[in-house]
Amino acid sequence: MIRLEAPDGTVAIQGRLMALEGGFYILETAGLNVMRVENTRIRCVSDICPL
């Protein structure tokens, strides 16, 4: 599992990292299915961050 947070802490997303491509994290989440999140608008706060 990977956790992504907005820099101001207002949004957090947790899920299985499927890919990091073209500047986007692609996550499979429990409630929202598959999401693409731009990596410049969010930061990874997990032990397994790819960057």
N, CA, C, O and CB atoms as a CASP TS submission, in Angstrom:
PFRMAT TS
TARGET T0000
AUTHOR 0000-0000-0000
METHOD Language model
MODEL 1
PARENT N/A
ATOM      1  N   MET     1       0.837  -1.178   0.000  1.00  0.00           N
ATOM      2  CA  MET     1       0.000   0.000   0.000  1.00  0.00           C
ATOM      3  C   MET     1       0.882   1.241   0.000  1.00  0.00           C
ATOM      4  O   MET     1       1.963   1.272   0.588  1.00  0.00           O
ATOM      5  CB  MET     1      -0.952  -0.002   1.211  1.00  0.00           C
ATOM      6  N   ILE     2       0.381   2.246  -0.674  1.00  0.00           N
ATOM      7  CA  ILE     2       1.078   3.521  -0.748  1.00  0.00           C
ATOM      8  C   ILE     2       0.099   4.601  -0.279  1.00  0.00           C
ATOM      9  O   ILE     2      -1.110   4.486  -0.481  1.00  0.00           O
ATOM     10  CB  ILE     2       1.609   3.810  -2.209  1.00  0.00           C
ATOM     11  N   ARG     3       0.630   5.634   0.338  1.00  0.00           N
ATOM     12  CA  ARG     3      -0.204   6.745   0.804  1.00  0.00           C
ATOM     13  C   ARG     3       0.308   8.034   0.177  1.00  0.00           C
ATOM     14  O   ARG     3       1.497   8.346   0.233  1.00  0.00           O
ATOM     15  CB  ARG     3      -0.198   6.844   2.366  1.00  0.00           C
ATOM     16  N   LEU     4      -0.619   8.774  -0.420  1.00  0.00           N
ATOM     17  CA  LEU     4      -0.321  10.065  -1.028  1.00  0.00           C
ATOM     18  C   LEU     4      -1.097  11.138  -0.277  1.00  0.00           C
ATOM     19  O   LEU     4      -2.248  10.926   0.104  1.00  0.00           O
ATOM     20  CB  LEU     4      -0.676  10.074  -2.549  1.00  0.00           C
ATOM     21  N   GLU     5      -0.468  12.286  -0.066  1.00  0.00           N
ATOM     22  CA  GLU     5      -1.126  13.396   0.626  1.00  0.00           C
ATOM     23  C   GLU     5      -0.906  14.690  -0.130  1.00  0.00           C
ATOM     24  O   GLU     5       0.133  14.894  -0.758  1.00  0.00           O
ATOM     25  CB  GLU     5      -0.607  13.529   2.067  1.00  0.00           C
ATOM     26  N   ALA     6      -1.909  15.567  -0.060  1.00  0.00           N
ATOM     27  CA  ALA     6      -1.753  16.932  -0.567  1.00  0.00           C
ATOM     28  C   ALA     6      -0.743  17.642   0.321  1.00  0.00           C
ATOM     29  O   ALA     6      -0.668  17.345   1.514  1.00  0.00           O
ATOM     30  CB  ALA     6      -3.128  17.703  -0.597  1.00  0.00           C
ATOM     31  N   PRO     7       0.036  18.573  -0.226  1.00  0.00           N
ATOM     32  CA  PRO     7       1.040  19.283   0.571  1.00  0.00           C
ATOM     33  C   PRO     7       0.479  19.964   1.821  1.00  0.00           C
ATOM     34  O   PRO     7       1.177  20.077   2.828  1.00  0.00           O
ATOM     35  CB  PRO     7       1.714  20.309  -0.282  1.00  0.00           C
ATOM     36  N   ASP     8      -0.772  20.416   1.764  1.00  0.00           N
ATOM     37  CA  ASP     8      -1.376  21.070   2.930  1.00  0.00           C
ATOM     38  C   ASP     8      -2.077  20.092   3.866  1.00  0.00           C
ATOM     39  O   ASP     8      -2.629  20.506   4.886  1.00  0.00           O
ATOM     40  CB  ASP     8      -2.360  22.117   2.476  1.00  0.00           C
ATOM     41  N   GLY     9      -2.064  18.804   3.536  1.00  0.00           N
ATOM     42  CA  GLY     9      -2.637  17.775   4.391  1.00  0.00           C
ATOM     43  C   GLY     9      -4.141  17.630   4.329  1.00  0.00           C
ATOM     44  O   GLY     9      -4.715  16.872   5.111  1.00  0.00           O
ATOM     45  N   THR    10      -4.800  18.335   3.418  1.00  0.00           N
ATOM     46  CA  THR    10      -6.259  18.289   3.362  1.00  0.00           C
ATOM     47  C   THR    10      -6.808  17.049   2.671  1.00  0.00           C
ATOM     48  O   THR    10      -7.960  16.679   2.894  1.00  0.00           O
ATOM     49  CB  THR    10      -6.770  19.504   2.664  1.00  0.00           C
ATOM     50  N   VAL    11      -5.997  16.399   1.831  1.00  0.00           N
ATOM     51  CA  VAL    11      -6.441  15.212   1.100  1.00  0.00           C
ATOM     52  C   VAL    11      -5.400  14.122   1.259  1.00  0.00           C
ATOM     53  O   VAL    11      -4.198  14.375   1.168  1.00  0.00           O
ATOM     54  CB  VAL    11      -6.681  15.530  -0.402  1.00  0.00           C
ATOM     55  N   ALA    12      -5.876  12.898   1.499  1.00  0.00           N
ATOM     56  CA  ALA    12      -4.993  11.736   1.570  1.00  0.00           C
ATOM     57  C   ALA    12      -5.648  10.590   0.810  1.00  0.00           C
ATOM     58  O   ALA    12      -6.856  10.376   0.906  1.00  0.00           O
ATOM     59  CB  ALA    12      -4.699  11.332   3.055  1.00  0.00           C
ATOM     60  N   ILE    13      -4.835   9.858   0.053  1.00  0.00           N
ATOM     61  CA  ILE    13      -5.307   8.726  -0.738  1.00  0.00           C
ATOM     62  C   ILE    13      -4.391   7.550  -0.435  1.00  0.00           C
ATOM     63  O   ILE    13      -3.168   7.691  -0.401  1.00  0.00           O
ATOM     64  CB  ILE    13      -5.329   9.058  -2.280  1.00  0.00           C
ATOM     65  N   GLN    14      -4.991   6.402  -0.218  1.00  0.00           N
ATOM     66  CA  GLN    14      -4.209   5.199   0.042  1.00  0.00           C
ATOM     67  C   GLN    14      -4.664   4.109  -0.908  1.00  0.00           C
ATOM     68  O   GLN    14      -5.861   3.951  -1.152  1.00  0.00           O
ATOM     69  CB  GLN    14      -4.349   4.740   1.520  1.00  0.00           C
ATOM     70  N   GLY    15      -3.713   3.357  -1.445  1.00  0.00           N
ATOM     71  CA  GLY    15      -4.068   2.274  -2.344  1.00  0.00           C
ATOM     72  C   GLY    15      -2.845   1.533  -2.822  1.00  0.00           C
ATOM     73  O   GLY    15      -1.730   1.762  -2.354  1.00  0.00           O
ATOM     74  N   ARG    16      -3.075   0.640  -3.763  1.00  0.00           N
ATOM     75  CA  ARG    16      -1.995  -0.157  -4.345  1.00  0.00           C
ATOM     76  C   ARG    16      -1.443   0.587  -5.555  1.00  0.00           C
ATOM     77  O   ARG    16      -2.183   0.908  -6.485  1.00  0.00           O
ATOM     78  CB  ARG    16      -2.495  -1.585  -4.746  1.00  0.00           C
ATOM     79  N   LEU    17      -0.145   0.859  -5.538  1.00  0.00           N
ATOM     80  CA  LEU    17       0.492   1.545  -6.653  1.00  0.00           C
ATOM     81  C   LEU    17       0.590   0.591  -7.831  1.00  0.00           C
ATOM     82  O   LEU    17       1.247  -0.447  -7.746  1.00  0.00           O
ATOM     83  CB  LEU    17       1.892   2.076  -6.257  1.00  0.00           C
ATOM     84  N   MET    18      -0.060   0.943  -8.925  1.00  0.00           N
ATOM     85  CA  MET    18      -0.027   0.127 -10.133  1.00  0.00           C
ATOM     86  C   MET    18       1.096   0.569 -11.055  1.00  0.00           C
ATOM     87  O   MET    18       1.740  -0.260 -11.699  1.00  0.00           O
ATOM     88  CB  MET    18      -1.366   0.198 -10.863  1.00  0.00           C
ATOM     89  N   ALA    19       1.336   1.897 -11.121  1.00  0.00           N
ATOM     90  CA  ALA    19       2.377   2.427 -12.010  1.00  0.00           C
ATOM     91  C   ALA    19       2.663   3.875 -11.652  1.00  0.00           C
ATOM     92  O   ALA    19       1.875   4.547 -10.987  1.00  0.00           O
ATOM     93  CB  ALA    19       1.953   2.309 -13.499  1.00  0.00           C
ATOM     94  N   LEU    20       3.805   4.327 -12.112  1.00  0.00           N
ATOM     95  CA  LEU    20       4.168   5.741 -12.081  1.00  0.00           C
ATOM     96  C   LEU    20       4.632   6.044 -13.491  1.00  0.00           C
ATOM     97  O   LEU    20       5.736   5.671 -13.889  1.00  0.00           O
ATOM     98  CB  LEU    20       5.289   6.074 -10.982  1.00  0.00           C
ATOM     99  N   GLU    21       3.779   6.724 -14.244  1.00  0.00           N
ATOM    100  CA  GLU    21       4.100   6.967 -15.658  1.00  0.00           C
ATOM    101  C   GLU    21       3.607   8.328 -16.102  1.00  0.00           C
ATOM    102  O   GLU    21       2.523   8.771 -15.724  1.00  0.00           O
ATOM    103  CB  GLU    21       3.491   5.880 -16.545  1.00  0.00           C
ATOM    104  N   GLY    22       4.415   8.976 -16.903  1.00  0.00           N
ATOM    105  CA  GLY    22       4.054  10.265 -17.460  1.00  0.00           C
ATOM    106  C   GLY    22       3.764  11.320 -16.408  1.00  0.00           C
ATOM    107  O   GLY    22       2.958  12.220 -16.646  1.00  0.00           O
ATOM    108  N   GLY    23       4.405  11.231 -15.247  1.00  0.00           N
ATOM    109  CA  GLY    23       4.185  12.210 -14.197  1.00  0.00           C
ATOM    110  C   GLY    23       2.944  11.959 -13.362  1.00  0.00           C
ATOM    111  O   GLY    23       2.510  12.846 -12.627  1.00  0.00           O
ATOM    112  N   PHE    24       2.360  10.762 -13.458  1.00  0.00           N
ATOM    113  CA  PHE    24       1.153  10.428 -12.706  1.00  0.00           C
ATOM    114  C   PHE    24       1.355   9.152 -11.904  1.00  0.00           C
ATOM    115  O   PHE    24       1.922   8.173 -12.390  1.00  0.00           O
ATOM    116  CB  PHE    24      -0.046  10.275 -13.650  1.00  0.00           C
ATOM    117  N   TYR    25       0.873   9.187 -10.649  1.00  0.00           N
ATOM    118  CA  TYR    25       0.722   7.956  -9.874  1.00  0.00           C
ATOM    119  C   TYR    25      -0.570   7.311 -10.353  1.00  0.00           C
ATOM    120  O   TYR    25      -1.579   7.997 -10.516  1.00  0.00           O
ATOM    121  CB  TYR    25       0.700   8.231  -8.304  1.00  0.00           C
ATOM    122  N   ILE    26      -0.554   6.020 -10.578  1.00  0.00           N
ATOM    123  CA  ILE    26      -1.766   5.287 -10.917  1.00  0.00           C
ATOM    124  C   ILE    26      -2.006   4.299  -9.783  1.00  0.00           C
ATOM    125  O   ILE    26      -1.216   3.384  -9.550  1.00  0.00           O
ATOM    126  CB  ILE    26      -1.647   4.558 -12.318  1.00  0.00           C
ATOM    127  N   LEU    27      -3.115   4.508  -9.089  1.00  0.00           N
ATOM    128  CA  LEU    27      -3.427   3.742  -7.883  1.00  0.00           C
ATOM    129  C   LEU    27      -4.728   2.983  -8.029  1.00  0.00           C
ATOM    130  O   LEU    27      -5.663   3.444  -8.682  1.00  0.00           O
ATOM    131  CB  LEU    27      -3.498   4.658  -6.676  1.00  0.00           C
ATOM    132  N   GLU    28      -4.777   1.822  -7.418  1.00  0.00           N
ATOM    133  CA  GLU    28      -6.031   1.100  -7.253  1.00  0.00           C
ATOM    134  C   GLU    28      -6.449   1.308  -5.798  1.00  0.00           C
ATOM    135  O   GLU    28      -5.742   0.897  -4.878  1.00  0.00           O
ATOM    136  CB  GLU    28      -5.886  -0.447  -7.618  1.00  0.00           C
ATOM    137  N   THR    29      -7.592   1.945  -5.599  1.00  0.00           N
ATOM    138  CA  THR    29      -8.066   2.252  -4.252  1.00  0.00           C
ATOM    139  C   THR    29      -9.322   1.446  -3.947  1.00  0.00           C
ATOM    140  O   THR    29     -10.005   0.977  -4.857  1.00  0.00           O
ATOM    141  CB  THR    29      -8.343   3.764  -4.098  1.00  0.00           C
ATOM    142  N   ALA    30      -9.617   1.292  -2.673  1.00  0.00           N
ATOM    143  CA  ALA    30     -10.779   0.497  -2.261  1.00  0.00           C
ATOM    144  C   ALA    30     -12.099   1.166  -2.663  1.00  0.00           C
ATOM    145  O   ALA    30     -12.992   0.492  -3.178  1.00  0.00           O
ATOM    146  CB  ALA    30     -10.749   0.273  -0.747  1.00  0.00           C
ATOM    147  N   GLY    31     -12.238   2.462  -2.439  1.00  0.00           N
ATOM    148  CA  GLY    31     -13.514   3.117  -2.681  1.00  0.00           C
ATOM    149  C   GLY    31     -13.652   3.810  -4.019  1.00  0.00           C
ATOM    150  O   GLY    31     -14.768   4.033  -4.488  1.00  0.00           O
ATOM    151  N   LEU    32     -12.531   4.155  -4.645  1.00  0.00           N
ATOM    152  CA  LEU    32     -12.584   4.953  -5.871  1.00  0.00           C
ATOM    153  C   LEU    32     -12.073   4.215  -7.099  1.00  0.00           C
ATOM    154  O   LEU    32     -11.933   4.812  -8.166  1.00  0.00           O
ATOM    155  CB  LEU    32     -11.792   6.207  -5.688  1.00  0.00           C
ATOM    156  N   ASN    33     -11.794   2.923  -6.961  1.00  0.00           N
ATOM    157  CA  ASN    33     -11.261   2.104  -8.048  1.00  0.00           C
ATOM    158  C   ASN    33      -9.898   2.614  -8.493  1.00  0.00           C
ATOM    159  O   ASN    33      -9.045   2.865  -7.641  1.00  0.00           O
ATOM    160  CB  ASN    33     -12.229   2.089  -9.234  1.00  0.00           C
ATOM    161  N   VAL    34      -9.656   2.778  -9.800  1.00  0.00           N
ATOM    162  CA  VAL    34      -8.345   3.201 -10.306  1.00  0.00           C
ATOM    163  C   VAL    34      -8.317   4.720 -10.457  1.00  0.00           C
ATOM    164  O   VAL    34      -9.228   5.318 -11.031  1.00  0.00           O
ATOM    165  CB  VAL    34      -8.026   2.512 -11.666  1.00  0.00           C
ATOM    166  N   MET    35      -7.253   5.335  -9.929  1.00  0.00           N
ATOM    167  CA  MET    35      -7.105   6.793  -9.989  1.00  0.00           C
ATOM    168  C   MET    35      -5.771   7.154 -10.611  1.00  0.00           C
ATOM    169  O   MET    35      -4.785   6.434 -10.453  1.00  0.00           O
ATOM    170  CB  MET    35      -7.228   7.420  -8.585  1.00  0.00           C
ATOM    171  N   ARG    36      -5.746   8.276 -11.320  1.00  0.00           N
ATOM    172  CA  ARG    36      -4.501   8.886 -11.820  1.00  0.00           C
ATOM    173  C   ARG    36      -4.336  10.205 -11.088  1.00  0.00           C
ATOM    174  O   ARG    36      -5.216  11.065 -11.127  1.00  0.00           O
ATOM    175  CB  ARG    36      -4.528   9.099 -13.398  1.00  0.00           C
ATOM    176  N   VAL    37      -3.196  10.359 -10.418  1.00  0.00           N
ATOM    177  CA  VAL    37      -2.949  11.563  -9.624  1.00  0.00           C
ATOM    178  C   VAL    37      -1.620  12.161 -10.072  1.00  0.00           C
ATOM    179  O   VAL    37      -0.595  11.479 -10.064  1.00  0.00           O
ATOM    180  CB  VAL    37      -2.936  11.244  -8.083  1.00  0.00           C
ATOM    181  N   GLU    38      -1.636  13.418 -10.459  1.00  0.00           N
ATOM    182  CA  GLU    38      -0.421  14.097 -10.913  1.00  0.00           C
ATOM    183  C   GLU    38       0.579  14.199  -9.762  1.00  0.00           C
ATOM    184  O   GLU    38       0.236  14.663  -8.675  1.00  0.00           O
ATOM    185  CB  GLU    38      -0.754  15.507 -11.471  1.00  0.00           C
ATOM    186  N   ASN    39       1.812  13.766 -10.005  1.00  0.00           N
ATOM    187  CA  ASN    39       2.791  13.696  -8.918  1.00  0.00           C
ATOM    188  C   ASN    39       3.314  15.059  -8.462  1.00  0.00           C
ATOM    189  O   ASN    39       3.959  15.133  -7.416  1.00  0.00           O
ATOM    190  CB  ASN    39       3.946  12.849  -9.346  1.00  0.00           C
ATOM    191  N   THR    40       3.065  16.125  -9.195  1.00  0.00           N
ATOM    192  CA  THR    40       3.500  17.447  -8.747  1.00  0.00           C
ATOM    193  C   THR    40       2.491  18.085  -7.785  1.00  0.00           C
ATOM    194  O   THR    40       2.798  19.092  -7.147  1.00  0.00           O
ATOM    195  CB  THR    40       3.717  18.360  -9.952  1.00  0.00           C
ATOM    196  N   ARG    41       1.302  17.510  -7.681  1.00  0.00           N
ATOM    197  CA  ARG    41       0.258  18.079  -6.825  1.00  0.00           C
ATOM    198  C   ARG    41       0.072  17.309  -5.519  1.00  0.00           C
ATOM    199  O   ARG    41      -0.781  17.655  -4.703  1.00  0.00           O
ATOM    200  CB  ARG    41      -1.053  18.116  -7.576  1.00  0.00           C
ATOM    201  N   ILE    42       0.870  16.272  -5.330  1.00  0.00           N
ATOM    202  CA  ILE    42       0.703  15.406  -4.168  1.00  0.00           C
ATOM    203  C   ILE    42       2.063  14.859  -3.775  1.00  0.00           C
ATOM    204  O   ILE    42       2.979  14.829  -4.596  1.00  0.00           O
ATOM    205  CB  ILE    42      -0.300  14.251  -4.460  1.00  0.00           C
ATOM    206  N   ARG    43       2.205  14.431  -2.542  1.00  0.00           N
ATOM    207  CA  ARG    43       3.482  13.854  -2.119  1.00  0.00           C
ATOM    208  C   ARG    43       3.251  12.476  -1.538  1.00  0.00           C
ATOM    209  O   ARG    43       2.213  12.218  -0.928  1.00  0.00           O
ATOM    210  CB  ARG    43       4.188  14.761  -1.088  1.00  0.00           C
ATOM    211  N   CYS    44       4.196  11.608  -1.724  1.00  0.00           N
ATOM    212  CA  CYS    44       4.141  10.261  -1.199  1.00  0.00           C
ATOM    213  C   CYS    44       4.701  10.279   0.215  1.00  0.00           C
ATOM    214  O   CYS    44       5.772  10.835   0.455  1.00  0.00           O
ATOM    215  CB  CYS    44       4.922   9.270  -2.105  1.00  0.00           C
ATOM    216  N   VAL    45       3.974   9.668   1.158  1.00  0.00           N
ATOM    217  CA  VAL    45       4.397   9.646   2.554  1.00  0.00           C
ATOM    218  C   VAL    45       4.539   8.217   3.081  1.00  0.00           C
ATOM    219  O   VAL    45       4.498   7.995   4.291  1.00  0.00           O
ATOM    220  CB  VAL    45       3.407  10.420   3.413  1.00  0.00           C
ATOM    221  N   SER    46       4.704   7.261   2.186  1.00  0.00           N
ATOM    222  CA  SER    46       4.841   5.855   2.558  1.00  0.00           C
ATOM    223  C   SER    46       6.305   5.436   2.596  1.00  0.00           C
ATOM    224  O   SER    46       7.182   6.143   2.098  1.00  0.00           O
ATOM    225  CB  SER    46       4.068   4.968   1.582  1.00  0.00           C
ATOM    226  N   ASP    47       6.549   4.291   3.187  1.00  0.00           N
ATOM    227  CA  ASP    47       7.897   3.723   3.200  1.00  0.00           C
ATOM    228  C   ASP    47       8.321   3.225   1.820  1.00  0.00           C
ATOM    229  O   ASP    47       9.512   3.049   1.565  1.00  0.00           O
ATOM    230  CB  ASP    47       7.974   2.581   4.204  1.00  0.00           C
ATOM    231  N   ILE    48       7.358   2.999   0.933  1.00  0.00           N
ATOM    232  CA  ILE    48       7.651   2.421  -0.379  1.00  0.00           C
ATOM    233  C   ILE    48       7.494   3.417  -1.523  1.00  0.00           C
ATOM    234  O   ILE    48       7.154   3.019  -2.637  1.00  0.00           O
ATOM    235  CB  ILE    48       6.757   1.239  -0.623  1.00  0.00           C
ATOM    236  N   CYS    49       7.730   4.681  -1.278  1.00  0.00           N
ATOM    237  CA  CYS    49       7.580   5.712  -2.311  1.00  0.00           C
ATOM    238  C   CYS    49       8.579   5.461  -3.450  1.00  0.00           C
ATOM    239  O   CYS    49       9.756   5.196  -3.207  1.00  0.00           O
ATOM    240  CB  CYS    49       7.791   7.134  -1.704  1.00  0.00           C
ATOM    241  N   PRO    50       8.092   5.548  -4.697  1.00  0.00           N
ATOM    242  CA  PRO    50       8.976   5.274  -5.838  1.00  0.00           C
ATOM    243  C   PRO    50       9.961   6.390  -6.151  1.00  0.00           C
ATOM    244  O   PRO    50      10.951   6.144  -6.840  1.00  0.00           O
ATOM    245  CB  PRO    50       8.154   5.009  -7.048  1.00  0.00           C
ATOM    246  N   LEU    51       9.731   7.598  -5.676  1.00  0.00           N
ATOM    247  CA  LEU    51      10.631   8.721  -5.976  1.00  0.00           C
ATOM    248  C   LEU    51      11.422   9.124  -4.761  1.00  0.00           C
ATOM    249  O   LEU    51      12.229  10.051  -4.829  1.00  0.00           O
ATOM    250  CB  LEU    51       9.849   9.916  -6.498  1.00  0.00           C
TER
END
